[in-house]
Coordinates of C-alpha atoms (C1' of nucleotides) in Angstrom, one line a residue:
Chain A
X1 CA -25.5 -3.4 39.2
X2 CA -23.8 -5.9 37.1
X3 CA -23.1 -4.7 33.6
X4 CA -23.3 -7.6 31.3
X5 CA -20.9 -8.1 28.4
X6 CA -22.1 -9.1 25.0
X7 CA -20.7 -12.4 23.7
X8 CA -17.8 -11.7 21.4
X9 CA -16.2 -15.2 21.3
X10 CA -16.6 -15.3 17.5
X11 CA -14.9 -11.9 16.9
X12 CA -11.2 -12.7 16.9
X13 CA -11.3 -14.3 13.5
X14 CA -13.0 -11.2 12.1
X15 CA -10.2 -8.8 13.1
X16 CA -6.9 -8.8 11.2
X17 CA -5.2 -11.6 13.1
X18 CA -2.3 -10.6 15.4
X19 CA -0.1 -13.3 13.9
X20 CA 2.9 -14.6 15.6
X21 CA 5.0 -12.4 13.3
X22 CA 7.0 -9.8 15.2
X23 CA 6.7 -7.4 12.3
X24 CA 3.0 -7.6 12.5
X25 CA 2.9 -7.0 16.2
X26 CA 5.1 -3.9 15.7
X27 CA 2.9 -2.8 12.9
X28 CA -0.2 -3.0 15.1
X29 CA 1.5 -1.2 17.9
X30 CA 2.7 1.7 15.8
X31 CA -0.6 1.9 14.0
X32 CA -2.4 2.4 17.3
X33 CA 0.1 5.0 18.4
X34 CA -0.3 6.9 15.1
X35 CA -4.1 6.8 15.0
X36 CA -4.3 7.9 18.6
X37 CA -1.8 10.7 18.0
X38 CA 0.7 9.5 20.5
X39 CA 3.1 9.6 17.6
X40 CA 2.6 13.1 16.2
X41 CA 2.5 13.9 12.5
X42 CA 6.0 14.5 11.2
X43 CA 7.7 12.6 13.9
X44 CA 10.8 10.7 12.6
X45 CA 10.8 6.9 13.0
X46 CA 14.3 5.5 12.6
X47 CA 14.7 1.8 12.0
X48 CA 17.5 1.0 14.3
X49 CA 16.0 3.1 17.1
X50 CA 12.7 1.2 16.9
X51 CA 14.6 -2.1 16.6
X52 CA 16.3 -1.5 19.9
X53 CA 13.2 -0.2 21.5
X54 CA 11.1 -3.3 20.5
X55 CA 14.0 -5.8 20.8
X56 CA 14.0 -7.0 17.3
X57 CA 16.1 -6.6 14.2
X58 CA 16.1 -3.8 11.7
X59 CA 14.6 -6.0 9.0
X60 CA 11.6 -6.6 11.2
X61 CA 11.1 -2.9 11.8
X62 CA 11.5 -2.2 8.1
X63 CA 8.7 -4.7 7.3
X64 CA 6.4 -3.0 9.9
X65 CA 7.2 0.4 8.5
X66 CA 6.4 -0.8 4.9
X67 CA 3.1 -2.0 6.1
X68 CA 2.4 1.3 7.7
X69 CA 3.5 3.0 4.5
X70 CA 1.0 0.9 2.6
X71 CA -1.8 2.4 4.7
X72 CA -0.4 5.9 4.3
X73 CA 0.2 6.3 8.0
X74 CA 3.9 6.9 7.5
X75 CA 5.9 8.4 4.6
X76 CA 9.1 6.7 3.6
X77 CA 11.7 8.5 1.6
X78 CA 14.5 6.4 0.1
X79 CA 17.7 6.8 2.1
X80 CA 16.1 9.7 4.0
X81 CA 14.0 8.1 6.6
X82 CA 10.4 7.5 7.7
X83 CA 8.0 10.0 9.2
X84 CA 4.5 9.9 10.6
X85 CA 2.1 11.1 7.9
X86 CA 0.3 14.4 8.2
X87 CA -3.4 14.5 9.1
X88 CA -5.1 17.3 7.1
X89 CA -8.7 18.2 6.9
X90 CA -8.5 18.3 3.1
X91 CA -7.1 14.8 2.8
X92 CA -9.6 13.5 5.4
X93 CA -12.5 15.0 3.5
X94 CA -11.3 13.5 0.2
X95 CA -10.8 10.1 1.7
X96 CA -14.3 10.2 3.2
X97 CA -15.7 11.0 -0.2
X98 CA -13.8 8.0 -1.7
X99 CA -15.0 5.8 1.1
X100 CA -18.6 6.9 0.4
X101 CA -18.2 6.0 -3.2
X102 CA -16.6 2.6 -2.5
X103 CA -19.0 1.5 0.1
X104 CA -22.2 2.8 -1.4
X105 CA -21.7 2.0 -5.0
X106 CA -21.2 -1.7 -4.3
X107 CA -24.2 -2.2 -2.1
X108 CA -26.2 -4.0 -4.7
X109 CA -23.5 -6.7 -4.9
X110 CA -23.5 -6.8 -1.1
X111 CA -27.2 -7.3 -0.8
X112 CA -27.2 -9.9 -3.5
X113 CA -24.6 -12.0 -1.6
X114 CA -25.8 -11.4 1.9
X115 CA -26.2 -14.6 3.9
X116 CA -26.5 -15.7 7.5
X117 CA -22.8 -16.0 8.3
X118 CA -22.4 -12.3 7.2
X119 CA -25.2 -11.2 9.5
X120 CA -23.9 -13.3 12.3
X121 CA -20.4 -11.7 11.9
X122 CA -21.8 -8.2 11.8
X123 CA -23.9 -8.8 14.9
X124 CA -20.9 -10.1 16.7
X125 CA -18.8 -7.1 15.7
X126 CA -21.7 -4.9 16.9
X127 CA -21.5 -6.5 20.3
X128 CA -17.7 -6.1 20.3
X129 CA -18.2 -2.4 19.6
X130 CA -20.7 -2.2 22.5
X131 CA -18.3 -3.8 24.8
X132 CA -15.5 -1.5 23.7
X133 CA -17.7 1.5 24.1
X134 CA -18.8 0.4 27.6
X135 CA -15.1 0.1 28.5
X136 CA -14.5 3.6 27.1
X137 CA -11.9 2.2 24.8
X138 CA -12.2 4.5 21.8
X139 CA -9.4 2.9 19.8
X140 CA -10.7 -0.7 20.3
X141 CA -14.1 0.6 19.2
X142 CA -12.6 1.9 16.0
X143 CA -10.9 -1.4 15.4
X144 CA -14.2 -3.2 15.4
X145 CA -15.8 -0.4 13.5
X146 CA -13.3 -0.9 10.7
X147 CA -13.7 -4.7 10.9
X148 CA -17.5 -4.2 10.5
X149 CA -17.3 -2.1 7.4
X150 CA -14.6 -4.3 5.9
X151 CA -16.6 -7.5 6.6
X152 CA -19.6 -5.9 4.9
X153 CA -17.5 -4.8 1.9
X154 CA -15.8 -8.1 1.5
X155 CA -19.1 -9.5 0.6
X156 CA -19.0 -7.5 -2.6
X157 CA -16.0 -9.7 -3.6
X158 CA -13.8 -7.0 -5.0
X159 CA -10.4 -7.9 -3.6
X160 CA -8.5 -5.3 -5.5
X161 CA -10.6 -2.5 -4.0
X162 CA -10.5 -3.7 -0.4
X163 CA -7.1 -2.1 0.3
X164 CA -8.5 1.2 -0.8
X165 CA -11.3 1.0 1.7
X166 CA -8.9 -0.1 4.4
X167 CA -6.9 3.0 3.8
X168 CA -9.9 5.3 3.9
X169 CA -11.2 3.7 7.1
X170 CA -8.0 4.1 9.0
X171 CA -7.6 7.7 8.0
X172 CA -11.2 8.5 8.7
X173 CA -10.8 7.1 12.2
X174 CA -7.5 8.8 12.7
X175 CA -8.9 12.2 11.8
X176 CA -12.0 11.6 13.9
X177 CA -10.1 10.5 17.0
X178 CA -7.6 13.2 16.8
X179 CA -10.3 15.9 17.0
X180 CA -12.7 14.0 19.2
X181 CA -13.8 15.4 22.6
X182 CA -12.8 13.4 25.6
X183 CA -16.4 12.6 26.7
X184 CA -17.7 11.4 23.4
X185 CA -20.8 9.1 23.5
X186 CA -19.1 6.0 22.3
X187 CA -22.2 3.8 22.9
X188 CA -24.0 6.0 20.3
X189 CA -21.2 5.2 17.7
X190 CA -21.8 1.5 18.3
X191 CA -25.6 1.7 18.1
X192 CA -25.4 3.6 14.8
X193 CA -24.7 0.3 13.2
X194 CA -27.9 -1.3 14.3
X195 CA -30.2 0.0 11.5
X196 CA -27.6 -1.0 8.9
X197 CA -27.7 -4.6 10.1
X198 CA -31.5 -4.5 10.1
X199 CA -31.8 -3.2 6.5
X200 CA -29.3 -5.7 5.4
X201 CA -31.2 -8.6 7.1
X202 CA -34.3 -7.4 5.3
X203 CA -32.4 -7.2 2.0
X204 CA -33.8 -3.7 1.6
X205 CA -31.2 -2.2 -0.8
X206 CA -32.7 1.3 -1.0
X207 CA -32.9 1.6 2.7
X208 CA -29.5 0.3 3.2
X209 CA -28.1 2.7 0.7
X210 CA -29.8 5.6 2.4
X211 CA -28.6 4.5 5.9
X212 CA -25.0 3.7 5.0
X213 CA -24.7 6.9 3.0
X214 CA -25.9 9.0 5.9
X215 CA -23.8 6.9 8.3
X216 CA -20.6 7.7 6.4
X217 CA -21.3 11.4 5.7
X218 CA -22.0 12.1 9.4
X219 CA -18.9 10.4 10.8
X220 CA -16.9 13.5 10.9
X221 CA -18.4 17.0 11.0
X222 CA -16.5 19.0 8.4
X223 CA -18.2 22.1 9.6
X224 CA -19.8 24.2 6.8
X225 CA -20.4 21.2 4.5
X226 CA -18.2 22.6 1.8
X227 CA -15.7 19.9 1.4
X228 CA -18.3 17.2 0.8
X229 CA -20.6 19.1 -1.5
X230 CA -21.7 17.3 -4.5
X231 CA -21.9 13.9 -2.9
X232 CA -25.0 12.2 -4.3
X233 CA -26.9 10.6 -1.5
Chain B
X1 CA 11.0 10.4 -44.5
X2 CA 12.5 11.4 -41.3
X3 CA 10.1 11.1 -38.4
X4 CA 10.9 13.8 -35.9
X5 CA 10.9 13.1 -32.2
X6 CA 9.4 15.5 -29.6
X7 CA 11.7 16.9 -27.0
X8 CA 11.4 14.9 -23.8
X9 CA 14.6 15.9 -22.0
X10 CA 12.5 17.2 -19.1
X11 CA 10.6 14.1 -18.6
X12 CA 12.8 11.8 -16.5
X13 CA 12.2 13.8 -13.3
X14 CA 8.5 13.5 -13.8
X15 CA 8.5 9.7 -13.9
X16 CA 9.0 7.8 -10.6
X17 CA 12.7 7.8 -10.6
X18 CA 14.5 4.6 -11.2
X19 CA 16.7 5.0 -8.2
X20 CA 19.9 3.1 -7.7
X21 CA 18.1 0.8 -5.3
X22 CA 18.1 -2.8 -6.5
X23 CA 14.8 -3.4 -4.9
X24 CA 13.3 -0.6 -6.9
X25 CA 14.8 -1.9 -10.2
X26 CA 13.3 -5.3 -9.5
X27 CA 9.9 -3.7 -8.6
X28 CA 9.9 -1.8 -11.9
X29 CA 10.8 -4.9 -13.8
X30 CA 8.1 -7.1 -12.2
X31 CA 5.5 -4.4 -12.4
X32 CA 6.0 -4.3 -16.2
X33 CA 5.8 -8.0 -16.5
X34 CA 2.6 -8.1 -14.5
X35 CA 0.9 -5.2 -16.3
X36 CA 1.8 -6.7 -19.7
X37 CA 0.6 -10.1 -18.6
X38 CA 3.9 -11.8 -19.1
X39 CA 3.4 -12.9 -15.5
X40 CA -0.1 -14.4 -15.5
X41 CA -2.6 -13.9 -12.6
X42 CA -2.1 -16.5 -10.0
X43 CA 1.5 -17.2 -10.8
X44 CA 3.6 -17.9 -7.7
X45 CA 6.6 -15.7 -7.0
X46 CA 8.9 -17.2 -4.6
X47 CA 11.5 -15.0 -3.0
X48 CA 14.6 -17.1 -3.2
X49 CA 13.8 -18.0 -6.8
X50 CA 13.6 -14.4 -7.8
X51 CA 16.7 -13.6 -5.8
X52 CA 18.7 -16.1 -7.8
X53 CA 17.2 -15.0 -11.0
X54 CA 18.0 -11.3 -10.4
X55 CA 21.3 -11.9 -8.6
X56 CA 20.3 -10.2 -5.4
X57 CA 19.4 -11.3 -1.9
X58 CA 16.1 -12.4 -0.6
X59 CA 15.6 -9.2 1.4
X60 CA 15.9 -7.1 -1.7
X61 CA 13.3 -9.3 -3.4
X62 CA 11.0 -9.1 -0.4
X63 CA 11.2 -5.3 -0.5
X64 CA 10.2 -5.3 -4.2
X65 CA 7.3 -7.7 -3.6
X66 CA 6.1 -5.5 -0.8
X67 CA 6.0 -2.5 -3.1
X68 CA 4.1 -4.6 -5.6
X69 CA 1.7 -5.6 -2.9
X70 CA 1.2 -2.0 -2.1
X71 CA -0.1 -1.4 -5.6
X72 CA -2.2 -4.5 -5.4
X73 CA -0.3 -6.2 -8.3
X74 CA 0.6 -9.2 -6.1
X75 CA -1.0 -10.8 -3.1
X76 CA 1.1 -11.8 -0.2
X77 CA -0.1 -14.4 2.3
X78 CA 2.1 -14.7 5.5
X79 CA 4.2 -17.8 5.3
X80 CA 2.3 -19.0 2.3
X81 CA 3.8 -17.1 -0.6
X82 CA 3.3 -14.3 -3.1
X83 CA 1.1 -14.6 -6.2
X84 CA 0.3 -12.3 -9.1
X85 CA -3.1 -10.6 -8.4
X86 CA -6.2 -11.5 -10.4
X87 CA -7.5 -9.1 -13.1
X88 CA -11.3 -9.2 -13.0
X89 CA -13.7 -7.0 -14.9
X90 CA -15.6 -6.3 -11.7
X91 CA -12.6 -5.0 -9.9
X92 CA -11.5 -3.0 -12.9
X93 CA -14.8 -1.3 -13.2
X94 CA -14.9 -0.4 -9.5
X95 CA -11.4 0.9 -9.7
X96 CA -12.3 3.0 -12.7
X97 CA -15.3 4.5 -10.8
X98 CA -13.0 5.4 -7.9
X99 CA -10.5 6.9 -10.2
X100 CA -13.3 9.0 -11.8
X101 CA -14.3 10.2 -8.3
X102 CA -10.7 11.0 -7.3
X103 CA -9.7 12.9 -10.4
X104 CA -12.9 14.7 -11.1
X105 CA -13.9 15.8 -7.6
X106 CA -10.7 17.6 -7.0
X107 CA -10.5 19.6 -10.2
X108 CA -11.4 22.8 -8.6
X109 CA -8.4 22.6 -6.4
X110 CA -6.3 21.7 -9.5
X111 CA -7.5 24.6 -11.6
X112 CA -6.9 27.0 -8.7
X113 CA -3.3 25.9 -8.4
X114 CA -2.4 25.6 -12.0
X115 CA 0.8 27.3 -13.0
X116 CA 3.2 27.3 -15.9
X117 CA 5.5 24.6 -14.5
X118 CA 2.5 22.3 -14.4
X119 CA 1.5 23.0 -18.0
X120 CA 5.1 22.6 -19.1
X121 CA 5.4 19.3 -17.4
X122 CA 2.1 18.1 -18.9
X123 CA 3.2 19.1 -22.4
X124 CA 6.4 17.3 -22.0
X125 CA 4.6 14.2 -20.9
X126 CA 2.3 14.5 -23.9
X127 CA 5.3 14.6 -26.2
X128 CA 6.8 11.6 -24.4
X129 CA 3.5 9.8 -25.0
X130 CA 3.6 10.7 -28.6
X131 CA 7.1 9.3 -29.0
X132 CA 6.2 6.1 -27.2
X133 CA 3.1 5.8 -29.4
X134 CA 5.2 6.3 -32.6
X135 CA 7.6 3.6 -31.3
X136 CA 4.5 1.3 -30.8
X137 CA 5.6 0.9 -27.2
X138 CA 2.3 0.5 -25.4
X139 CA 3.8 -0.1 -22.0
X140 CA 5.9 3.0 -22.1
X141 CA 2.9 5.0 -23.3
X142 CA 1.0 3.8 -20.3
X143 CA 3.9 4.8 -18.0
X144 CA 3.7 8.4 -19.3
X145 CA 0.0 8.3 -19.2
X146 CA 0.1 7.5 -15.5
X147 CA 2.7 10.2 -14.9
X148 CA 0.5 12.7 -16.7
X149 CA -2.6 12.0 -14.5
X150 CA -0.5 11.8 -11.4
X151 CA 1.2 15.1 -12.1
X152 CA -2.2 16.7 -12.7
X153 CA -3.5 15.3 -9.4
X154 CA -0.5 16.2 -7.4
X155 CA -1.5 19.8 -8.0
X156 CA -4.5 19.2 -5.8
X157 CA -2.0 18.7 -2.9
X158 CA -3.8 15.7 -1.3
X159 CA -0.8 13.5 -0.5
X160 CA -2.8 10.9 1.4
X161 CA -5.0 10.3 -1.7
X162 CA -2.2 10.1 -4.3
X163 CA -1.5 6.4 -3.5
X164 CA -5.1 5.5 -4.2
X165 CA -5.0 7.2 -7.6
X166 CA -1.7 5.4 -8.3
X167 CA -3.3 2.1 -7.6
X168 CA -6.4 2.8 -9.7
X169 CA -4.2 4.0 -12.7
X170 CA -2.0 0.9 -12.7
X171 CA -5.0 -1.4 -12.6
X172 CA -6.8 0.5 -15.2
X173 CA -3.9 0.2 -17.5
X174 CA -3.3 -3.4 -16.7
X175 CA -6.9 -4.3 -17.5
X176 CA -6.8 -2.2 -20.7
X177 CA -3.6 -3.7 -22.0
X178 CA -4.5 -7.2 -21.2
X179 CA -7.6 -7.0 -23.4
X180 CA -6.2 -4.6 -26.0
X181 CA -6.0 -5.6 -29.7
X182 CA -2.6 -5.7 -31.2
X183 CA -3.2 -3.0 -33.7
X184 CA -4.5 -0.4 -31.4
X185 CA -4.2 3.3 -32.4
X186 CA -1.7 4.4 -29.8
X187 CA -1.3 7.8 -31.2
X188 CA -4.9 8.5 -30.6
X189 CA -4.4 7.6 -26.9
X190 CA -1.7 10.3 -26.7
X191 CA -3.7 12.9 -28.5
X192 CA -6.7 12.4 -26.3
X193 CA -4.7 14.4 -23.7
X194 CA -4.5 17.6 -25.8
X195 CA -7.9 19.1 -25.0
X196 CA -7.3 18.4 -21.3
X197 CA -4.2 20.5 -21.4
X198 CA -6.0 23.2 -23.4
X199 CA -8.9 23.5 -21.0
X200 CA -6.4 23.6 -18.1
X201 CA -4.4 26.3 -19.7
X202 CA -7.6 28.3 -20.1
X203 CA -8.5 27.7 -16.5
X204 CA -11.9 26.5 -17.8
X205 CA -13.0 24.3 -14.9
X206 CA -16.4 23.2 -16.3
X207 CA -14.8 22.2 -19.6
X208 CA -12.0 20.4 -17.9
X209 CA -14.4 18.5 -15.7
X210 CA -16.4 17.4 -18.8
X211 CA -13.4 16.5 -20.8
X212 CA -11.6 14.6 -18.0
X213 CA -14.8 12.8 -17.0
X214 CA -15.3 11.6 -20.6
X215 CA -11.6 10.8 -20.9
X216 CA -11.7 8.5 -17.9
X217 CA -15.1 6.8 -18.7
X218 CA -14.0 5.9 -22.2
X219 CA -10.7 4.4 -21.3
X220 CA -12.0 0.9 -21.2
X221 CA -15.2 -0.3 -22.9
X222 CA -17.1 -2.2 -20.4
X223 CA -19.6 -3.3 -23.0
X224 CA -23.2 -2.7 -22.1
X225 CA -22.5 0.2 -19.7
X226 CA -23.9 -1.6 -16.7
X227 CA -20.9 -1.6 -14.4
X228 CA -20.5 2.1 -14.6
X229 CA -24.1 3.2 -14.3
X230 CA -24.8 5.9 -11.9
X231 CA -21.6 7.8 -12.5
X232 CA -22.5 11.5 -12.6
X233 CA -20.7 13.1 -15.4
Chain C
dA1 C1' 33.3 36.4 1.2
dA2 C1' 31.8 32.9 -2.0
dC3 C1' 32.4 28.5 -3.6
dA4 C1' 33.6 23.9 -4.4
dT5 C1' 35.4 19.6 -2.2
dC6 C1' 36.2 16.4 1.2
dC7 C1' 34.9 14.2 5.3
dT8 C1' 31.8 12.9 9.1
dT9 C1' 27.7 11.2 10.8
dA10 C1' 23.1 9.4 10.8
dT11 C1' 20.4 6.5 8.4
dT12 C1' 18.7 3.3 5.1
dA13 C1' 19.8 -0.7 1.8
dT14 C1' 21.6 -5.1 1.0
dC15 C1' 23.6 -9.3 2.2
dG16 C1' 24.1 -14.3 3.7
dA17 C1' 22.7 -17.4 7.2
dT18 C1' 19.5 -19.3 10.4
dA19 C1' 14.9 -19.9 12.5
dA20 C1' 10.0 -20.4 12.2
dC21 C1' 6.0 -21.6 9.8
dG22 C1' 2.3 -24.2 7.2
dC23 C1' 1.1 -27.8 4.6
dA24 C1' 0.9 -32.4 2.9
dA25 C1' 2.2 -37.2 3.1
dG26 C1' 2.9 -40.9 5.7
dG27 C1' 2.6 -43.4 9.9
dT28 C1' 0.4 -44.5 14.5
dT29 C1' -3.1 -45.4 17.6
dG30 C1' -7.7 -46.0 19.2
Chain D
dC1 C1' -11.4 -47.1 9.3
dA2 C1' -10.9 -42.6 11.2
dA3 C1' -8.7 -39.4 13.9
dC4 C1' -4.5 -37.9 15.4
dC5 C1' 0.3 -37.3 15.6
dT6 C1' 5.0 -36.8 13.3
dT7 C1' 8.2 -35.7 10.0
dG8 C1' 9.9 -33.6 5.8
dC9 C1' 9.9 -30.0 2.6
dG10 C1' 9.2 -25.7 0.5
dT11 C1' 8.8 -21.3 1.8
dT12 C1' 8.7 -17.1 4.4
dA13 C1' 10.4 -14.4 8.7
dT14 C1' 14.0 -12.9 11.4
dC15 C1' 18.6 -12.0 12.6
dG16 C1' 23.3 -9.5 12.8
dA17 C1' 26.7 -7.5 10.0
dT18 C1' 28.3 -4.8 6.2
dA19 C1' 27.7 -1.6 2.3
dA20 C1' 25.7 2.4 0.2
dT21 C1' 23.5 6.8 0.5
dA22 C1' 22.5 11.7 1.5
dA23 C1' 23.0 15.9 4.2
dG24 C1' 25.6 19.1 6.7
dG25 C1' 29.8 20.8 8.4
dA26 C1' 34.8 21.5 8.0
dT27 C1' 38.4 22.6 5.0
dG28 C1' 40.8 24.7 1.5
dT29 C1' 40.9 27.8 -2.7
dT30 C1' 40.0 31.8 -5.4

DNA sequence: AACATCCTTATTATCGATAACGCAAGGTTG
DNA sequence: CAACCTTGCGTTATCGATAATAAGGATGTT
């Protein structure tokens, strides 16, 4: 049977653009390798090495590495080198808590500013997630997942906070993907966003708060829920 | 009468080192100008301009600007330029909430790992704050204040979260300084850290939590406490 | 053997020059 | 007149080469 694709023609502008900048292309490539674990934590990344491998200059590599450092995916030590950042459960749990605080405590602002363009963008990203899930592309799914939550948060209009959420999201997904089972139900991950859109469309702030809080707290199973205790849902 | 200085010989290693890197020196200088408001929000920072002004190459300026971008003090738009970041009350309040979450929710870890070197460092930083306050150097006071809270947090050993706290601290102080009155009681700011050290020395986690929470929530007066409502103290 | 010092090597940091980009102003074409 | 192209300018992005740095090993001294 013919599996239909959802229309995602409006999506490209919602995802951090893959500009013509070589440094950004390199940044995106390395980001993917790190999140997927193809570059293991602790692995050394030397600038001239990467420059030769990607056929660009050292400056371009440096720029990409600084962008990765900004997201906390690599650690740069002056004159010492760059290494892939660790991926601990403790950090992951703390970052999830912060993400919960950031996304949930600004929902009133989000609901107050919700408009049709926002809802349209979120629906498009939902469809993009569905397509990625159908193609079993877990990384692409995570890209759209991040874009979804960022688009939602940008509505709160807190530009100085957005980079913090970006950092939390990428590490949430990195931790999740690195401990995910091969046969995960990716479709389910996509569909988990449906009620969020519905509550937002209905401007139902309390329901949205409850849904999003649960959504975030159940992203990763931290086992005996010790690390996230005390989060007020 | 002779006003005595507190011994701060052990402090230099506790403050982000002013390495011999030109880019870092430039980063520190611009950071100060932005936090103090000498560089107003929105002001354009062009790379070649700064390079000429600081007698270094464009690459060095770029590196400094990227470090400032990492802290959210400037906004870089590809091919468009770099501008000093805005300084809104909404963002400031949100960042303060995040800081509260970050510092307070990890106190159990901090108390569990508290040792004498930590307490010695904090006492040294307290003295450094007292000296800065006596010299009426509000910016230097804020530098040591940030170092104090960062040193405390590093004890929690959550390296991926530290950059988030760094960002919150710098913006807290930027917002506070930009709306501070000229005759502020700087000594009081320094002394506010005394009970925190005492509770930590006593390994009294509940008292520490209460003190630190209050300490953070009373840094900036957001007027009718609307923006910080819902923070569980 | 212990220790300081010099040197080698791997790597990052900085430089100066050139290329690419985005915007705005002015001109061209229908 | 409006839509579209072109060109110029200010700026960032990239390049290739050179300088500076840090760590470890080799060397020499006590």
